[in-house]
Amino acid sequence: EVQLVESGGGLVQPGRSLKLSCAASGFTFSNYYMAWVRQAPKKGLEWVATISTSGSRTYYPDSVKGRFTISRDNAKSSLYLQMNSLKSEDTATYYCARPREGFAYWGQGTLVTVSS
Amino acid sequence: DIQMTQSPSFLSASVGERVTLSCRASQNINKYLDWYQQKLGEAPKLLIYNTNNLHTGIPSRFSGSGSGTDYTLTISSLQPEDVATYFCLQRNSWPLTFGSGTKLEIK
Protein backbone atom coordinates (compact mmCIF):
# COMPACT_ATOMS: atom_id res chain seq x y z
CA GLU A 1 0.00 0.00 0.00
CA VAL A 2 1.35 3.39 -0.99
CA GLN A 3 1.80 5.70 1.99
CA LEU A 4 3.02 9.27 2.12
CA VAL A 5 3.47 10.82 5.55
CA GLU A 6 4.38 14.49 5.88
CA SER A 7 5.96 16.09 8.94
CA GLY A 8 7.69 19.28 9.97
CA GLY A 9 4.84 21.78 9.88
CA GLY A 10 4.18 24.30 12.60
CA LEU A 11 4.08 27.96 13.54
CA VAL A 12 6.92 30.09 12.17
CA GLN A 13 7.55 33.82 12.06
CA PRO A 14 7.64 35.74 8.78
CA GLY A 15 11.08 35.74 7.21
CA ARG A 16 12.14 32.53 8.95
CA SER A 17 12.72 29.06 7.50
CA LEU A 18 11.12 25.66 7.85
CA LYS A 19 11.84 22.24 6.34
CA LEU A 20 9.11 19.75 5.58
CA SER A 21 9.64 16.03 5.14
CA CYS A 22 7.62 13.30 3.48
CA ALA A 23 8.28 9.64 4.22
CA ALA A 24 7.23 7.33 1.40
CA SER A 25 6.54 3.62 1.53
CA GLY A 26 4.77 0.91 -0.44
CA PHE A 27 6.46 1.66 -3.77
CA THR A 28 9.92 2.05 -5.32
CA PHE A 29 10.48 5.69 -4.43
CA SER A 30 13.42 6.20 -6.77
CA ASN A 31 11.28 5.35 -9.81
CA TYR A 32 8.87 8.26 -9.38
CA TYR A 33 8.87 12.00 -9.70
CA MET A 34 7.52 13.58 -6.50
CA ALA A 35 5.76 16.84 -5.76
CA TRP A 36 4.43 19.24 -3.15
CA VAL A 37 0.99 20.84 -3.38
CA ARG A 38 -0.42 23.32 -0.86
CA GLN A 39 -3.81 24.60 0.16
CA ALA A 40 -4.33 27.82 2.07
CA PRO A 41 -7.15 27.71 4.66
CA LYS A 42 -10.52 27.45 2.92
CA LYS A 43 -8.85 28.07 -0.44
CA GLY A 44 -8.00 26.08 -3.54
CA LEU A 45 -5.02 23.93 -4.42
CA GLU A 46 -1.67 25.32 -5.56
CA TRP A 47 1.17 23.27 -7.03
CA VAL A 48 4.42 24.15 -5.24
CA ALA A 49 7.24 22.00 -6.62
CA THR A 50 8.15 18.85 -8.54
CA ILE A 51 11.40 16.89 -8.57
CA SER A 52 12.65 14.27 -11.01
CA THR A 53 13.59 10.74 -10.03
CA SER A 54 17.29 11.51 -9.57
CA GLY A 55 16.73 14.99 -8.24
CA SER A 56 18.56 16.58 -11.14
CA ARG A 57 15.50 18.47 -12.36
CA THR A 58 13.24 20.64 -10.25
CA TYR A 59 10.26 22.80 -11.15
CA TYR A 60 8.57 25.65 -9.26
CA PRO A 61 5.91 28.30 -9.82
CA ASP A 62 7.04 31.92 -9.62
CA SER A 63 5.30 32.31 -6.24
CA VAL A 64 7.96 30.18 -4.49
CA LYS A 65 10.89 30.14 -6.92
CA GLY A 66 14.08 31.28 -5.22
CA ARG A 67 12.60 30.76 -1.73
CA PHE A 68 11.63 27.08 -1.70
CA THR A 69 13.84 24.09 -2.57
CA ILE A 70 12.55 20.59 -3.19
CA SER A 71 14.96 17.70 -2.67
CA ARG A 72 14.92 13.96 -2.12
CA ASP A 73 16.92 11.15 -0.59
CA ASN A 74 16.20 7.98 -2.54
CA ALA A 75 18.11 5.83 -0.06
CA LYS A 76 15.72 6.97 2.67
CA SER A 77 12.60 7.12 0.45
CA SER A 78 12.14 10.67 1.62
CA LEU A 79 11.09 13.95 0.04
CA TYR A 80 11.84 17.39 1.44
CA LEU A 81 10.77 20.98 1.04
CA GLN A 82 13.08 23.66 2.38
CA MET A 83 11.13 26.88 2.76
CA ASN A 84 13.03 30.13 3.31
CA SER A 85 11.95 33.75 3.67
CA LEU A 86 8.46 32.63 4.61
CA LYS A 87 5.55 35.01 4.12
CA SER A 88 2.07 35.08 5.60
CA GLU A 89 0.71 33.97 2.24
CA ASP A 90 2.66 30.72 2.57
CA THR A 91 0.29 29.68 5.36
CA ALA A 92 -1.27 26.45 4.13
CA THR A 93 -1.55 22.72 4.47
CA TYR A 94 1.29 21.20 2.48
CA TYR A 95 0.70 17.87 0.79
CA CYS A 96 3.29 15.48 -0.55
CA ALA A 97 2.04 13.82 -3.73
CA ARG A 98 3.19 11.23 -6.25
CA PRO A 99 2.62 12.35 -9.81
CA ARG A 100 2.32 9.96 -12.73
CA GLU A 101 -0.81 10.06 -14.82
CA GLY A 102 -2.13 12.59 -12.36
CA PHE A 103 -1.39 13.01 -8.65
CA ALA A 104 -2.54 9.52 -7.80
CA TYR A 105 -1.39 9.46 -4.18
CA TRP A 106 -1.39 12.14 -1.52
CA GLY A 107 -0.29 12.37 2.07
CA GLN A 108 -2.55 13.66 4.82
CA GLY A 109 -0.83 17.04 4.81
CA THR A 110 1.08 19.13 7.33
CA LEU A 111 -0.02 22.61 8.37
CA VAL A 112 2.38 25.52 8.12
CA THR A 113 1.33 28.77 9.77
CA VAL A 114 3.40 31.87 9.13
CA SER A 115 2.60 34.51 11.70
CA SER A 116 4.30 36.77 14.20
CA ASP B 1 0.83 30.62 -17.20
CA ILE B 2 -2.28 28.66 -18.18
CA GLN B 3 -5.38 29.78 -16.28
CA MET B 4 -8.00 27.21 -15.41
CA THR B 5 -11.58 28.43 -14.98
CA GLN B 6 -14.10 26.12 -13.36
CA SER B 7 -17.86 26.54 -13.52
CA PRO B 8 -20.09 26.70 -11.70
CA SER B 9 -18.43 27.60 -8.41
CA PHE B 10 -21.30 26.04 -6.53
CA LEU B 11 -23.81 23.40 -7.57
CA SER B 12 -26.75 21.92 -5.73
CA ALA B 13 -28.34 18.81 -7.23
CA SER B 14 -30.63 15.95 -6.24
CA VAL B 15 -29.64 12.37 -5.58
CA GLY B 16 -29.82 10.41 -8.81
CA GLU B 17 -29.43 13.51 -10.96
CA ARG B 18 -26.87 13.76 -13.77
CA VAL B 19 -24.32 16.44 -12.93
CA THR B 20 -21.86 18.20 -15.22
CA LEU B 21 -18.90 20.27 -14.07
CA SER B 22 -16.79 22.32 -16.44
CA CYS B 23 -13.19 23.41 -16.67
CA ARG B 24 -11.85 25.80 -19.30
CA ALA B 25 -8.17 26.41 -19.97
CA SER B 26 -6.78 29.70 -21.26
CA GLN B 27 -4.96 27.76 -24.02
CA ASN B 28 -4.85 24.28 -25.50
CA ILE B 29 -3.75 21.74 -22.88
CA ASN B 30 -3.74 18.68 -25.17
CA LYS B 31 -6.00 16.63 -22.90
CA TYR B 32 -3.54 16.77 -19.97
CA LEU B 33 -6.39 17.43 -17.62
CA ASP B 34 -7.15 15.71 -14.32
CA TRP B 35 -10.10 15.86 -11.95
CA TYR B 36 -9.80 15.65 -8.17
CA GLN B 37 -12.38 15.24 -5.45
CA GLN B 38 -11.80 16.72 -2.02
CA LYS B 39 -14.12 15.99 0.86
CA LEU B 40 -14.16 18.18 3.94
CA GLY B 41 -11.06 17.67 6.06
CA GLU B 42 -9.46 15.20 3.67
CA ALA B 43 -6.67 15.22 1.12
CA PRO B 44 -7.67 15.45 -2.54
CA LYS B 45 -8.31 12.23 -4.39
CA LEU B 46 -7.65 11.61 -8.08
CA LEU B 47 -10.77 10.73 -10.03
CA ILE B 48 -9.79 11.04 -13.68
CA TYR B 49 -6.48 11.65 -15.45
CA ASN B 50 -5.70 12.73 -19.00
CA THR B 51 -9.27 13.86 -19.63
CA ASN B 52 -11.10 10.54 -19.65
CA ASN B 53 -9.14 7.85 -17.80
CA LEU B 54 -10.79 6.62 -14.62
CA HIS B 55 -8.33 6.18 -11.75
CA THR B 56 -8.23 2.81 -10.02
CA GLY B 57 -11.14 2.21 -7.70
CA ILE B 58 -13.22 5.18 -8.83
CA PRO B 59 -16.90 4.36 -9.48
CA SER B 60 -17.96 4.23 -13.10
CA ARG B 61 -20.60 6.94 -12.55
CA PHE B 62 -17.70 9.39 -12.92
CA SER B 63 -16.54 10.18 -16.44
CA GLY B 64 -14.56 12.85 -18.20
CA SER B 65 -14.45 14.31 -21.66
CA GLY B 66 -13.08 17.23 -23.60
CA SER B 67 -10.31 18.49 -25.80
CA GLY B 68 -8.44 21.66 -26.59
CA THR B 69 -9.47 24.16 -23.94
CA ASP B 70 -12.82 22.77 -22.73
CA TYR B 71 -13.23 19.81 -20.38
CA THR B 72 -16.10 18.23 -18.48
CA LEU B 73 -16.56 15.96 -15.49
CA THR B 74 -19.86 14.11 -15.43
CA ILE B 75 -21.46 12.23 -12.58
CA SER B 76 -24.14 10.09 -14.17
CA SER B 77 -26.21 9.56 -11.03
CA LEU B 78 -25.35 11.74 -8.04
CA GLN B 79 -24.89 9.91 -4.74
CA PRO B 80 -24.85 11.39 -1.22
CA GLU B 81 -21.17 10.47 -0.84
CA ASP B 82 -20.30 12.67 -3.84
CA VAL B 83 -20.69 15.82 -1.73
CA ALA B 84 -17.28 17.46 -2.10
CA THR B 85 -15.31 20.13 -3.89
CA TYR B 86 -14.00 19.16 -7.32
CA PHE B 87 -10.83 20.61 -8.81
CA CYS B 88 -9.35 20.34 -12.27
CA LEU B 89 -5.60 20.40 -12.92
CA GLN B 90 -3.70 21.00 -16.16
CA ARG B 91 -0.40 19.12 -16.57
CA ASN B 92 0.35 20.22 -20.12
CA SER B 93 2.95 22.80 -19.18
CA TRP B 94 4.78 24.36 -16.25
CA PRO B 95 3.63 25.78 -13.96
CA LEU B 96 0.95 23.22 -13.24
CA THR B 97 -2.28 25.02 -12.46
CA PHE B 98 -5.49 24.06 -10.71
CA GLY B 99 -8.95 25.43 -11.21
CA SER B 100 -10.58 27.21 -8.27
CA GLY B 101 -13.03 24.38 -7.66
CA THR B 102 -16.72 23.52 -7.82
CA LYS B 103 -18.47 22.85 -4.53
CA LEU B 104 -21.13 20.20 -4.99
CA GLU B 105 -23.98 19.75 -2.53
CA ILE B 106 -27.12 17.65 -2.34
CA LYS B 107 -30.40 19.50 -2.79
CSV table of C-alpha atoms in Angstrom, one decimal:
chain,number,residue,atom,x,y,z
A,1,GLU,CA,0.0,0.0,0.0
A,2,VAL,CA,1.3,3.4,-1.0
A,3,GLN,CA,1.8,5.7,2.0
A,4,LEU,CA,3.0,9.3,2.1
A,5,VAL,CA,3.5,10.8,5.6
A,6,GLU,CA,4.4,14.5,5.9
A,7,SER,CA,6.0,16.1,8.9
A,8,GLY,CA,7.7,19.3,10.0
A,9,GLY,CA,4.8,21.8,9.9
A,10,GLY,CA,4.2,24.3,12.6
A,11,LEU,CA,4.1,28.0,13.5
A,12,VAL,CA,6.9,30.1,12.2
A,13,GLN,CA,7.6,33.8,12.1
A,14,PRO,CA,7.6,35.7,8.8
A,15,GLY,CA,11.1,35.7,7.2
A,16,ARG,CA,12.1,32.5,8.9
A,17,SER,CA,12.7,29.1,7.5
A,18,LEU,CA,11.1,25.7,7.8
A,19,LYS,CA,11.8,22.2,6.3
A,20,LEU,CA,9.1,19.8,5.6
A,21,SER,CA,9.6,16.0,5.1
A,22,CYS,CA,7.6,13.3,3.5
A,23,ALA,CA,8.3,9.6,4.2
A,24,ALA,CA,7.2,7.3,1.4
A,25,SER,CA,6.5,3.6,1.5
A,26,GLY,CA,4.8,0.9,-0.4
A,27,PHE,CA,6.5,1.7,-3.8
A,28,THR,CA,9.9,2.0,-5.3
A,29,PHE,CA,10.5,5.7,-4.4
A,30,SER,CA,13.4,6.2,-6.8
A,31,ASN,CA,11.3,5.4,-9.8
A,32,TYR,CA,8.9,8.3,-9.4
A,33,TYR,CA,8.9,12.0,-9.7
A,34,MET,CA,7.5,13.6,-6.5
A,35,ALA,CA,5.8,16.8,-5.8
A,36,TRP,CA,4.4,19.2,-3.2
A,37,VAL,CA,1.0,20.8,-3.4
A,38,ARG,CA,-0.4,23.3,-0.9
A,39,GLN,CA,-3.8,24.6,0.2
A,40,ALA,CA,-4.3,27.8,2.1
A,41,PRO,CA,-7.2,27.7,4.7
A,42,LYS,CA,-10.5,27.5,2.9
A,43,LYS,CA,-8.9,28.1,-0.4
A,44,GLY,CA,-8.0,26.1,-3.5
A,45,LEU,CA,-5.0,23.9,-4.4
A,46,GLU,CA,-1.7,25.3,-5.6
A,47,TRP,CA,1.2,23.3,-7.0
A,48,VAL,CA,4.4,24.1,-5.2
A,49,ALA,CA,7.2,22.0,-6.6
A,50,THR,CA,8.1,18.9,-8.5
A,51,ILE,CA,11.4,16.9,-8.6
A,52,SER,CA,12.7,14.3,-11.0
A,53,THR,CA,13.6,10.7,-10.0
A,54,SER,CA,17.3,11.5,-9.6
A,55,GLY,CA,16.7,15.0,-8.2
A,56,SER,CA,18.6,16.6,-11.1
A,57,ARG,CA,15.5,18.5,-12.4
A,58,THR,CA,13.2,20.6,-10.3
A,59,TYR,CA,10.3,22.8,-11.1
A,60,TYR,CA,8.6,25.6,-9.3
A,61,PRO,CA,5.9,28.3,-9.8
A,62,ASP,CA,7.0,31.9,-9.6
A,63,SER,CA,5.3,32.3,-6.2
A,64,VAL,CA,8.0,30.2,-4.5
A,65,LYS,CA,10.9,30.1,-6.9
A,66,GLY,CA,14.1,31.3,-5.2
A,67,ARG,CA,12.6,30.8,-1.7
A,68,PHE,CA,11.6,27.1,-1.7
A,69,THR,CA,13.8,24.1,-2.6
A,70,ILE,CA,12.6,20.6,-3.2
A,71,SER,CA,15.0,17.7,-2.7
A,72,ARG,CA,14.9,14.0,-2.1
A,73,ASP,CA,16.9,11.1,-0.6
A,74,ASN,CA,16.2,8.0,-2.5
A,75,ALA,CA,18.1,5.8,-0.1
A,76,LYS,CA,15.7,7.0,2.7
A,77,SER,CA,12.6,7.1,0.5
A,78,SER,CA,12.1,10.7,1.6
A,79,LEU,CA,11.1,14.0,0.0
A,80,TYR,CA,11.8,17.4,1.4
A,81,LEU,CA,10.8,21.0,1.0
A,82,GLN,CA,13.1,23.7,2.4
A,83,MET,CA,11.1,26.9,2.8
A,84,ASN,CA,13.0,30.1,3.3
A,85,SER,CA,11.9,33.8,3.7
A,86,LEU,CA,8.5,32.6,4.6
A,87,LYS,CA,5.6,35.0,4.1
A,88,SER,CA,2.1,35.1,5.6
A,89,GLU,CA,0.7,34.0,2.2
A,90,ASP,CA,2.7,30.7,2.6
A,91,THR,CA,0.3,29.7,5.4
A,92,ALA,CA,-1.3,26.5,4.1
A,93,THR,CA,-1.5,22.7,4.5
A,94,TYR,CA,1.3,21.2,2.5
A,95,TYR,CA,0.7,17.9,0.8
A,96,CYS,CA,3.3,15.5,-0.5
A,97,ALA,CA,2.0,13.8,-3.7
A,98,ARG,CA,3.2,11.2,-6.2
A,99,PRO,CA,2.6,12.4,-9.8
A,100,ARG,CA,2.3,10.0,-12.7
A,101,GLU,CA,-0.8,10.1,-14.8
A,102,GLY,CA,-2.1,12.6,-12.4
A,103,PHE,CA,-1.4,13.0,-8.7
A,104,ALA,CA,-2.5,9.5,-7.8
A,105,TYR,CA,-1.4,9.5,-4.2
A,106,TRP,CA,-1.4,12.1,-1.5
A,107,GLY,CA,-0.3,12.4,2.1
A,108,GLN,CA,-2.5,13.7,4.8
A,109,GLY,CA,-0.8,17.0,4.8
A,110,THR,CA,1.1,19.1,7.3
A,111,LEU,CA,0.0,22.6,8.4
A,112,VAL,CA,2.4,25.5,8.1
A,113,THR,CA,1.3,28.8,9.8
A,114,VAL,CA,3.4,31.9,9.1
A,115,SER,CA,2.6,34.5,11.7
A,116,SER,CA,4.3,36.8,14.2
B,1,ASP,CA,0.8,30.6,-17.2
B,2,ILE,CA,-2.3,28.7,-18.2
B,3,GLN,CA,-5.4,29.8,-16.3
B,4,MET,CA,-8.0,27.2,-15.4
B,5,THR,CA,-11.6,28.4,-15.0
B,6,GLN,CA,-14.1,26.1,-13.4
B,7,SER,CA,-17.9,26.5,-13.5
B,8,PRO,CA,-20.1,26.7,-11.7
B,9,SER,CA,-18.4,27.6,-8.4
B,10,PHE,CA,-21.3,26.0,-6.5
B,11,LEU,CA,-23.8,23.4,-7.6
B,12,SER,CA,-26.8,21.9,-5.7
B,13,ALA,CA,-28.3,18.8,-7.2
B,14,SER,CA,-30.6,16.0,-6.2
B,15,VAL,CA,-29.6,12.4,-5.6
B,16,GLY,CA,-29.8,10.4,-8.8
B,17,GLU,CA,-29.4,13.5,-11.0
B,18,ARG,CA,-26.9,13.8,-13.8
B,19,VAL,CA,-24.3,16.4,-12.9
B,20,THR,CA,-21.9,18.2,-15.2
B,21,LEU,CA,-18.9,20.3,-14.1
B,22,SER,CA,-16.8,22.3,-16.4
B,23,CYS,CA,-13.2,23.4,-16.7
B,24,ARG,CA,-11.9,25.8,-19.3
B,25,ALA,CA,-8.2,26.4,-20.0
B,26,SER,CA,-6.8,29.7,-21.3
B,27,GLN,CA,-5.0,27.8,-24.0
B,28,ASN,CA,-4.9,24.3,-25.5
B,29,ILE,CA,-3.7,21.7,-22.9
B,30,ASN,CA,-3.7,18.7,-25.2
B,31,LYS,CA,-6.0,16.6,-22.9
B,32,TYR,CA,-3.5,16.8,-20.0
B,33,LEU,CA,-6.4,17.4,-17.6
B,34,ASP,CA,-7.1,15.7,-14.3
B,35,TRP,CA,-10.1,15.9,-12.0
B,36,TYR,CA,-9.8,15.6,-8.2
B,37,GLN,CA,-12.4,15.2,-5.4
B,38,GLN,CA,-11.8,16.7,-2.0
B,39,LYS,CA,-14.1,16.0,0.9
B,40,LEU,CA,-14.2,18.2,3.9
B,41,GLY,CA,-11.1,17.7,6.1
B,42,GLU,CA,-9.5,15.2,3.7
B,43,ALA,CA,-6.7,15.2,1.1
B,44,PRO,CA,-7.7,15.5,-2.5
B,45,LYS,CA,-8.3,12.2,-4.4
B,46,LEU,CA,-7.6,11.6,-8.1
B,47,LEU,CA,-10.8,10.7,-10.0
B,48,ILE,CA,-9.8,11.0,-13.7
B,49,TYR,CA,-6.5,11.6,-15.5
B,50,ASN,CA,-5.7,12.7,-19.0
B,51,THR,CA,-9.3,13.9,-19.6
B,52,ASN,CA,-11.1,10.5,-19.6
B,53,ASN,CA,-9.1,7.8,-17.8
B,54,LEU,CA,-10.8,6.6,-14.6
B,55,HIS,CA,-8.3,6.2,-11.7
B,56,THR,CA,-8.2,2.8,-10.0
B,57,GLY,CA,-11.1,2.2,-7.7
B,58,ILE,CA,-13.2,5.2,-8.8
B,59,PRO,CA,-16.9,4.4,-9.5
B,60,SER,CA,-18.0,4.2,-13.1
B,61,ARG,CA,-20.6,6.9,-12.5
B,62,PHE,CA,-17.7,9.4,-12.9
B,63,SER,CA,-16.5,10.2,-16.4
B,64,GLY,CA,-14.6,12.9,-18.2
B,65,SER,CA,-14.4,14.3,-21.7
B,66,GLY,CA,-13.1,17.2,-23.6
B,67,SER,CA,-10.3,18.5,-25.8
B,68,GLY,CA,-8.4,21.7,-26.6
B,69,THR,CA,-9.5,24.2,-23.9
B,70,ASP,CA,-12.8,22.8,-22.7
B,71,TYR,CA,-13.2,19.8,-20.4
B,72,THR,CA,-16.1,18.2,-18.5
B,73,LEU,CA,-16.6,16.0,-15.5
B,74,THR,CA,-19.9,14.1,-15.4
B,75,ILE,CA,-21.5,12.2,-12.6
B,76,SER,CA,-24.1,10.1,-14.2
B,77,SER,CA,-26.2,9.6,-11.0
B,78,LEU,CA,-25.3,11.7,-8.0
B,79,GLN,CA,-24.9,9.9,-4.7
B,80,PRO,CA,-24.8,11.4,-1.2
B,81,GLU,CA,-21.2,10.5,-0.8
B,82,ASP,CA,-20.3,12.7,-3.8
B,83,VAL,CA,-20.7,15.8,-1.7
B,84,ALA,CA,-17.3,17.5,-2.1
B,85,THR,CA,-15.3,20.1,-3.9
B,86,TYR,CA,-14.0,19.2,-7.3
B,87,PHE,CA,-10.8,20.6,-8.8
B,88,CYS,CA,-9.3,20.3,-12.3
B,89,LEU,CA,-5.6,20.4,-12.9
B,90,GLN,CA,-3.7,21.0,-16.2
B,91,ARG,CA,-0.4,19.1,-16.6
B,92,ASN,CA,0.3,20.2,-20.1
B,93,SER,CA,2.9,22.8,-19.2
B,94,TRP,CA,4.8,24.4,-16.3
B,95,PRO,CA,3.6,25.8,-14.0
B,96,LEU,CA,1.0,23.2,-13.2
B,97,THR,CA,-2.3,25.0,-12.5
B,98,PHE,CA,-5.5,24.1,-10.7
B,99,GLY,CA,-8.9,25.4,-11.2
B,100,SER,CA,-10.6,27.2,-8.3
B,101,GLY,CA,-13.0,24.4,-7.7
B,102,THR,CA,-16.7,23.5,-7.8
B,103,LYS,CA,-18.5,22.8,-4.5
B,104,LEU,CA,-21.1,20.2,-5.0
B,105,GLU,CA,-24.0,19.7,-2.5
B,106,ILE,CA,-27.1,17.7,-2.3
B,107,LYS,CA,-30.4,19.5,-2.8
